Amino acid sequence: MIKEEVIKNMEKIVENCMGDETPACVATCPMHTNVKEYVRLIKEGNGKESIKVIRENLFLPGSLGRICAHPCEGKCKWNEGNSPMAIASLKRYAADNFDDENDWDLSIKPKNGKKVAIIGSGPSGLQAALELRREGCEVTIFEKMPVRGGMLRLGIPEYRLPRNVLEHEITYLDKLGIKFELNCEIGKDVSLNEIVDSFDSVVVAVGKHSGRVDRSLKNSDADGIYSAAEFLQEVALTNTAKKVGKIALVVGGGDVAMDCARTAIRMNSIEKVCSVCLEDSFDTMASSNHEIKGARAEGIKFNHASAIKEIHVDENNRVSGVTLKKCLSMFDENNRFAPTFDEDDTKYLEVDTIIFAIGQGVEGDFAKDVLKQRPNSTFDCDKLTLQSSENEKIFIAGDASGESLIAIQAMATGRRAATSVIRYLNGEDLLENRTLEDTWGYETKLDMPTDWSTIEGSREDMQELEPSERIKSFDEVALGYTKEEAEREANRCRQCECKLCMKECIMLNDYTDCPKTLLKEYLENGSDNMDKMIAYSCNECNQCSLQCPNDFNLREVFTAIKEDYAAKNKGLVPLELLHKSDNSQEKECSDEYCTRVDSVPIENVIKKETKKKKTKYVFAPGCSISAHSPEGVENVFKHLKDSLGAENVGAMLQCCGKVTRFIGEEEKFEVRNKKAIDILDDMGAEVIITVCPSCFKIFKETAKNQKVISYWDLMKNLIGVPEKSRGIGQNSDIVFNIHDSCVTRDEITHHESIRWILDELGYKWDEIDKNGQNTRCCGVGGMVCDSNPELFKKVYTRRINDFNQDNIVTYCGSCRNTMETAGKDSIHILDLIFGSTYTKDKEQKRAFKSEDEMWAKRKEAKDRFNSHKMIL
């Protein structure tokens, strides 16, 4: 069985891995538009494909690119750098320049014989109609007004959203065969009951066309007073407003208030526009910064922290002015809206027109006998399915549902309502496998750390008409991006995703799209039902954890799975390809290739005393370098005895068992490793000196009675390089790259010591990026060289491409051999320390000609060590 702590680690990774998490811009968008992808395509100059991506979810790209309140930008990673991506503007760029109606997808499913009525042609109604038509329904939209688009057409000024842009995009629905009944008021021209009886289902998607006026004020019914909805609608339909005078006051601090103020300033009859709001500054106003900036540039005068105390009228009951009072606070101690005022701190403004932008509601009288209205004038319905609480055939979308705030949210409710309608018509469960996240914004777990001090760039603001010119007409203010501006802005996108481990680990990419997906399969199916090659393809280099923002330990998982496989196979690795590795380890641990050399005081030798003495330092060279360079390891032994005293230094040529652990044979590893540990304990060793990174790590873990130090650190900190080796490489014509072993990536002193040694020898070297603590595996890790040769080749090929020199120096025997296999001239640092000056003309292949040669070299290493034994 896999250990419980490993299972918990897997569950933790599945729960928290960000590999499949959605970028914040996509998650926050209620329609889940693939922002990341379409911005990437714009960056690459592929606008044609970009608009296709946008239209997969949005049929109003040009309109939304102009008016969307873009909640996606509010969650953009660039907010940390105080410059969020201009996502909506990039959408507009793609629509304006690459949206060809000949490319519009007009495919629909076969007719299903169902008829659905949509009441209201605003964004929610249009979206619901589109979704239902694509499903094969016959769809009719009933619209009270003579124009289509709802509040997009009647509530948003033309200088923000040109009418031709909106109408052109709505023609998509015409092409799909959706019918429109304009100038048809439900409750007057036809009753809601008649609609319900004539159609298989109905979607009520009326908007908030009923504006509010503060009726608590005396003279609130005077001439010259408008609600925002009334004012904007009249201007939208007639390009004028008959009751306006010369000086207009807009009440409110939100975006609708800014729309009203900026619309009023464009009317020929109005000479001055001012604003009054409860908020005490521009920073605290509810309106977006861009709208406030635009209003200020166009000459709107603001009165903050104020409210109307009294409306004054002339003899004709026309507004003549207002008295404002000071607002002291907007909220009480519980953060509830409860403004307080200083009734004595007042000022007078001369105005003849007042536009109240203080809220809007749904006109619901047409449905009062059919639907249940809430106190806020919206209709009662299920939050998820949007099915009416009063009639199962009716579904509520947009403002009428009490949910939507902005156009993109209204569209999301239209999609949600349409999904419910289809299920209802098909007799399916309306709730099964549905969540609000499907058609609503949600918080993503994706949170990638970013060092903003290393990133340059700021938001590419769109060019606009000059304020003095634009207030003369309703021409569009924002001019749109040029190609160069759009691509510069798109280039700033961080393309947020995690998958950093996937970008680094070749093996993971061969088996999954991210760790979460893979480990979820393991947890659900069990390791016995997974491809065994997965675990045996892990190099155990730990790069995945290094790259992971959460430091998840995948190596532990694959190691545990391998151990479980072996345990269930009577302790033997079940992968036949690795039986050779097991046999080699057995041989390396045998007495035929192993030995020990105890230290004996010189005086004991002279006196023929045989009393056993502890060996303080034991040199343990390991298997790989001993088989590569018997002479080299003997020279290390001599250097240690010369430096530390022959009476203090011994040696042990005994396998540490690392390969056995690599292949998951934990029980065998413990037996093989214990053999080495018992020898060390019997020798009385206090310090183990290694040259092999794997031996260093293994003994550091398993040798409880000894301290472990590398030969490299010992030279740097105590004994120095051999005197005759100092400066030997000064005249070499080679510049080396260094390959640090991934096994000791965390042993920073090893990295430093190797570089110090090269400096002491006089050899030139050049550092590379993927090294030290961030080094990459050569490919041998996990014995992938035997279990998955194809992957092994991919890994070492990637590794050699990290180097910028032809000559590599390593301090791991296996790494040296792999670098040579990959085609690089690779030399072990011992060959530099104890060899002659290494130059280009001495480059050579050092691989074994045969396996027999390797074992012969290993036997030679044993013989060389045995020659140092003192015969008493």
mmCIF file of N, CA, C and O in Angstrom, residues 371-417:
data_model
loop_
_atom_site.group_PDB
_atom_site.id
_atom_site.type_symbol
_atom_site.label_atom_id
_atom_site.label_comp_id
_atom_site.label_asym_id
_atom_site.label_seq_id
_atom_site.Cartn_x
_atom_site.Cartn_y
_atom_site.Cartn_z
ATOM 1 N N LEU A 371 -46.781 36.863 -12.588
ATOM 2 C CA LEU A 371 -45.520 36.659 -11.887
ATOM 3 C C LEU A 371 -45.532 37.367 -10.535
ATOM 4 O O LEU A 371 -46.196 38.398 -10.351
ATOM 5 N N LYS A 372 -44.754 36.832 -9.615
ATOM 6 C CA LYS A 372 -44.611 37.438 -8.298
ATOM 7 C C LYS A 372 -43.444 38.410 -8.310
ATOM 8 O O LYS A 372 -42.326 38.055 -8.672
ATOM 9 N N GLN A 373 -43.749 39.676 -7.940
ATOM 10 C CA GLN A 373 -42.688 40.678 -7.919
ATOM 11 C C GLN A 373 -42.106 40.816 -6.524
ATOM 12 O O GLN A 373 -42.807 40.715 -5.515
ATOM 13 N N ARG A 374 -40.809 41.059 -6.485
ATOM 14 C CA ARG A 374 -40.117 41.332 -5.232
ATOM 15 C C ARG A 374 -40.260 42.810 -4.908
ATOM 16 O O ARG A 374 -40.618 43.611 -5.779
ATOM 17 N N PRO A 375 -39.903 43.208 -3.683
ATOM 18 C CA PRO A 375 -39.989 44.629 -3.313
ATOM 19 C C PRO A 375 -39.158 45.540 -4.210
ATOM 20 O O PRO A 375 -39.500 46.708 -4.390
ATOM 21 N N ASN A 376 -38.064 45.004 -4.779
ATOM 22 C CA ASN A 376 -37.215 45.845 -5.630
ATOM 23 C C ASN A 376 -37.666 45.843 -7.084
ATOM 24 O O ASN A 376 -36.914 46.245 -7.967
ATOM 25 N N SER A 377 -38.884 45.354 -7.335
ATOM 26 C CA SER A 377 -39.551 45.356 -8.643
ATOM 27 C C SER A 377 -39.107 44.238 -9.576
ATOM 28 O O SER A 377 -39.621 44.118 -10.682
ATOM 29 N N THR A 378 -38.145 43.404 -9.161
ATOM 30 C CA THR A 378 -37.748 42.268 -10.003
ATOM 31 C C THR A 378 -38.680 41.089 -9.739
ATOM 32 O O THR A 378 -39.479 41.107 -8.798
ATOM 33 N N PHE A 379 -38.570 40.050 -10.577
ATOM 34 C CA PHE A 379 -39.495 38.927 -10.471
ATOM 35 C C PHE A 379 -38.864 37.765 -9.713
ATOM 36 O O PHE A 379 -37.697 37.446 -9.898
ATOM 37 N N ASP A 380 -39.672 37.113 -8.902
ATOM 38 C CA ASP A 380 -39.190 36.020 -8.065
ATOM 39 C C ASP A 380 -38.888 34.790 -8.921
ATOM 40 O O ASP A 380 -39.739 34.335 -9.702
ATOM 41 N N CYS A 381 -37.658 34.262 -8.783
ATOM 42 C CA CYS A 381 -37.251 33.095 -9.567
ATOM 43 C C CYS A 381 -36.110 32.379 -8.854
ATOM 44 O O CYS A 381 -35.478 32.944 -7.966
ATOM 45 N N ASP A 382 -35.863 31.143 -9.266
ATOM 46 C CA ASP A 382 -34.745 30.390 -8.711
ATOM 47 C C ASP A 382 -33.430 31.012 -9.165
ATOM 48 O O ASP A 382 -33.248 31.314 -10.353
ATOM 49 N N LYS A 383 -32.498 31.178 -8.233
ATOM 50 C CA LYS A 383 -31.245 31.873 -8.563
ATOM 51 C C LYS A 383 -30.427 31.145 -9.618
ATOM 52 O O LYS A 383 -29.814 31.772 -10.492
ATOM 53 N N LEU A 384 -30.407 29.808 -9.562
ATOM 54 C CA LEU A 384 -29.593 29.050 -10.508
ATOM 55 C C LEU A 384 -30.312 28.818 -11.831
ATOM 56 O O LEU A 384 -29.777 29.103 -12.899
ATOM 57 N N THR A 385 -31.537 28.313 -11.766
ATOM 58 C CA THR A 385 -32.234 27.953 -13.016
ATOM 59 C C THR A 385 -32.971 29.124 -13.628
ATOM 60 O O THR A 385 -33.310 29.098 -14.808
ATOM 61 N N LEU A 386 -33.263 30.163 -12.824
ATOM 62 C CA LEU A 386 -34.016 31.344 -13.250
ATOM 63 C C LEU A 386 -35.463 31.014 -13.604
ATOM 64 O O LEU A 386 -36.159 31.812 -14.244
ATOM 65 N N GLN A 387 -35.944 29.846 -13.188
ATOM 66 C CA GLN A 387 -37.342 29.484 -13.410
ATOM 67 C C GLN A 387 -38.232 30.277 -12.457
ATOM 68 O O GLN A 387 -37.945 30.404 -11.270
ATOM 69 N N SER A 388 -39.320 30.805 -12.992
ATOM 70 C CA SER A 388 -40.247 31.584 -12.183
ATOM 71 C C SER A 388 -40.815 30.739 -11.056
ATOM 72 O O SER A 388 -41.086 29.544 -11.218
ATOM 73 N N SER A 389 -41.029 31.375 -9.913
ATOM 74 C CA SER A 389 -41.630 30.679 -8.776
ATOM 75 C C SER A 389 -43.122 30.478 -8.969
ATOM 76 O O SER A 389 -43.746 29.683 -8.257
ATOM 77 N N GLU A 390 -43.721 31.186 -9.948
ATOM 78 C CA GLU A 390 -45.167 31.147 -10.153
ATOM 79 C C GLU A 390 -45.600 30.301 -11.337
ATOM 80 O O GLU A 390 -46.709 29.776 -11.353
ATOM 81 N N ASN A 391 -44.747 30.183 -12.342
ATOM 82 C CA ASN A 391 -45.141 29.468 -13.560
ATOM 83 C C ASN A 391 -43.916 28.764 -14.124
ATOM 84 O O ASN A 391 -42.942 29.405 -14.504
ATOM 85 N N GLU A 392 -43.979 27.438 -14.213
ATOM 86 C CA GLU A 392 -42.801 26.669 -14.622
ATOM 87 C C GLU A 392 -42.409 26.911 -16.073
ATOM 88 O O GLU A 392 -41.278 26.630 -16.459
ATOM 89 N N LYS A 393 -43.314 27.443 -16.880
ATOM 90 C CA LYS A 393 -42.998 27.706 -18.289
ATOM 91 C C LYS A 393 -42.186 28.981 -18.464
ATOM 92 O O LYS A 393 -41.600 29.209 -19.515
ATOM 93 N N ILE A 394 -42.159 29.829 -17.421
ATOM 94 C CA ILE A 394 -41.541 31.155 -17.539
ATOM 95 C C ILE A 394 -40.191 31.174 -16.831
ATOM 96 O O ILE A 394 -40.049 30.692 -15.708
ATOM 97 N N PHE A 395 -39.240 31.778 -17.509
ATOM 98 C CA PHE A 395 -37.890 31.940 -16.959
ATOM 99 C C PHE A 395 -37.528 33.426 -17.029
ATOM 100 O O PHE A 395 -37.935 34.135 -17.959
ATOM 101 N N ILE A 396 -36.771 33.877 -16.057
ATOM 102 C CA ILE A 396 -36.464 35.297 -15.926
ATOM 103 C C ILE A 396 -34.983 35.530 -16.213
ATOM 104 O O ILE A 396 -34.127 34.786 -15.737
ATOM 105 N N ALA A 397 -34.681 36.570 -16.979
ATOM 106 C CA ALA A 397 -33.276 36.862 -17.309
ATOM 107 C C ALA A 397 -33.001 38.359 -17.185
ATOM 108 O O ALA A 397 -33.913 39.187 -17.205
ATOM 109 N N GLY A 398 -31.726 38.682 -17.072
ATOM 110 C CA GLY A 398 -31.300 40.075 -17.059
ATOM 111 C C GLY A 398 -31.722 40.814 -15.809
ATOM 112 O O GLY A 398 -31.854 40.245 -14.715
ATOM 113 N N ASP A 399 -31.973 42.123 -15.958
ATOM 114 C CA ASP A 399 -32.355 42.958 -14.818
ATOM 115 C C ASP A 399 -33.576 42.411 -14.097
ATOM 116 O O ASP A 399 -33.694 42.513 -12.874
ATOM 117 N N ALA A 400 -34.498 41.817 -14.836
ATOM 118 C CA ALA A 400 -35.747 41.327 -14.249
ATOM 119 C C ALA A 400 -35.516 40.223 -13.227
ATOM 120 O O ALA A 400 -36.346 39.988 -12.356
ATOM 121 N N SER A 401 -34.362 39.541 -13.327
ATOM 122 C CA SER A 401 -34.064 38.454 -12.377
ATOM 123 C C SER A 401 -33.528 38.972 -11.057
ATOM 124 O O SER A 401 -33.374 38.224 -10.095
ATOM 125 N N GLY A 402 -33.227 40.262 -11.012
ATOM 126 C CA GLY A 402 -32.671 40.848 -9.801
ATOM 127 C C GLY A 402 -31.192 40.596 -9.646
ATOM 128 O O GLY A 402 -30.616 40.812 -8.592
ATOM 129 N N GLU A 403 -30.539 40.163 -10.713
ATOM 130 C CA GLU A 403 -29.159 39.709 -10.599
ATOM 131 C C GLU A 403 -28.174 40.568 -11.379
ATOM 132 O O GLU A 403 -27.091 40.836 -10.924
ATOM 133 N N SER A 404 -28.533 40.983 -12.574
ATOM 134 C CA SER A 404 -27.539 41.599 -13.464
ATOM 135 C C SER A 404 -27.282 43.053 -13.105
ATOM 136 O O SER A 404 -28.142 43.757 -12.588
ATOM 137 N N LEU A 405 -26.082 43.481 -13.361
ATOM 138 C CA LEU A 405 -25.670 44.855 -13.112
ATOM 139 C C LEU A 405 -25.136 45.508 -14.378
ATOM 140 O O LEU A 405 -25.344 46.684 -14.616
ATOM 141 N N ILE A 406 -24.446 44.732 -15.178
ATOM 142 C CA ILE A 406 -23.843 45.254 -16.395
ATOM 143 C C ILE A 406 -24.210 44.343 -17.562
ATOM 144 O O ILE A 406 -24.723 43.248 -17.367
ATOM 145 N N ALA A 407 -23.928 44.788 -18.772
ATOM 146 C CA ALA A 407 -24.373 44.078 -19.977
ATOM 147 C C ALA A 407 -23.887 42.637 -20.037
ATOM 148 O O ALA A 407 -24.654 41.718 -20.351
ATOM 149 N N ILE A 408 -22.626 42.416 -19.726
ATOM 150 C CA ILE A 408 -22.067 41.073 -19.852
ATOM 151 C C ILE A 408 -22.702 40.126 -18.837
ATOM 152 O O ILE A 408 -22.901 38.928 -19.121
ATOM 153 N N GLN A 409 -23.073 40.651 -17.682
ATOM 154 C CA GLN A 409 -23.765 39.829 -16.690
ATOM 155 C C GLN A 409 -25.188 39.521 -17.147
ATOM 156 O O GLN A 409 -25.695 38.414 -16.944
ATOM 157 N N ALA A 410 -25.827 40.502 -17.763
ATOM 158 C CA ALA A 410 -27.171 40.276 -18.288
ATOM 159 C C ALA A 410 -27.143 39.178 -19.353
ATOM 160 O O ALA A 410 -28.016 38.304 -19.388
ATOM 161 N N MET A 411 -26.131 39.206 -20.208
ATOM 162 C CA MET A 411 -26.009 38.176 -21.245
ATOM 163 C C MET A 411 -25.813 36.802 -20.621
ATOM 164 O O MET A 411 -26.343 35.803 -21.107
ATOM 165 N N ALA A 412 -25.060 36.757 -19.535
ATOM 166 C CA ALA A 412 -24.824 35.476 -18.866
ATOM 167 C C ALA A 412 -26.128 34.904 -18.310
ATOM 168 O O ALA A 412 -26.361 33.693 -18.380
ATOM 169 N N THR A 413 -27.003 35.765 -17.775
ATOM 170 C CA THR A 413 -28.288 35.259 -17.298
ATOM 171 C C THR A 413 -29.152 34.798 -18.460
ATOM 172 O O THR A 413 -29.940 33.853 -18.317
ATOM 173 N N GLY A 414 -29.026 35.461 -19.615
ATOM 174 C CA GLY A 414 -29.755 35.012 -20.798
ATOM 175 C C GLY A 414 -29.332 33.623 -21.212
ATOM 176 O O GLY A 414 -30.176 32.767 -21.563
ATOM 177 N N ARG A 415 -28.051 33.354 -21.165
ATOM 178 C CA ARG A 415 -27.546 32.023 -21.490
ATOM 179 C C ARG A 415 -28.042 31.008 -20.460
ATOM 180 O O ARG A 415 -28.437 29.889 -20.804
ATOM 181 N N ARG A 416 -28.005 31.379 -19.190
ATOM 182 C CA ARG A 416 -28.437 30.462 -18.136
ATOM 183 C C ARG A 416 -29.931 30.142 -18.275
ATOM 184 O O ARG A 416 -30.355 28.997 -18.124
ATOM 185 N N ALA A 417 -30.722 31.179 -18.564
ATOM 186 C CA ALA A 417 -32.154 30.961 -18.747
ATOM 187 C C ALA A 417 -32.417 30.040 -19.934
ATOM 188 O O ALA A 417 -33.275 29.151 -19.872
#
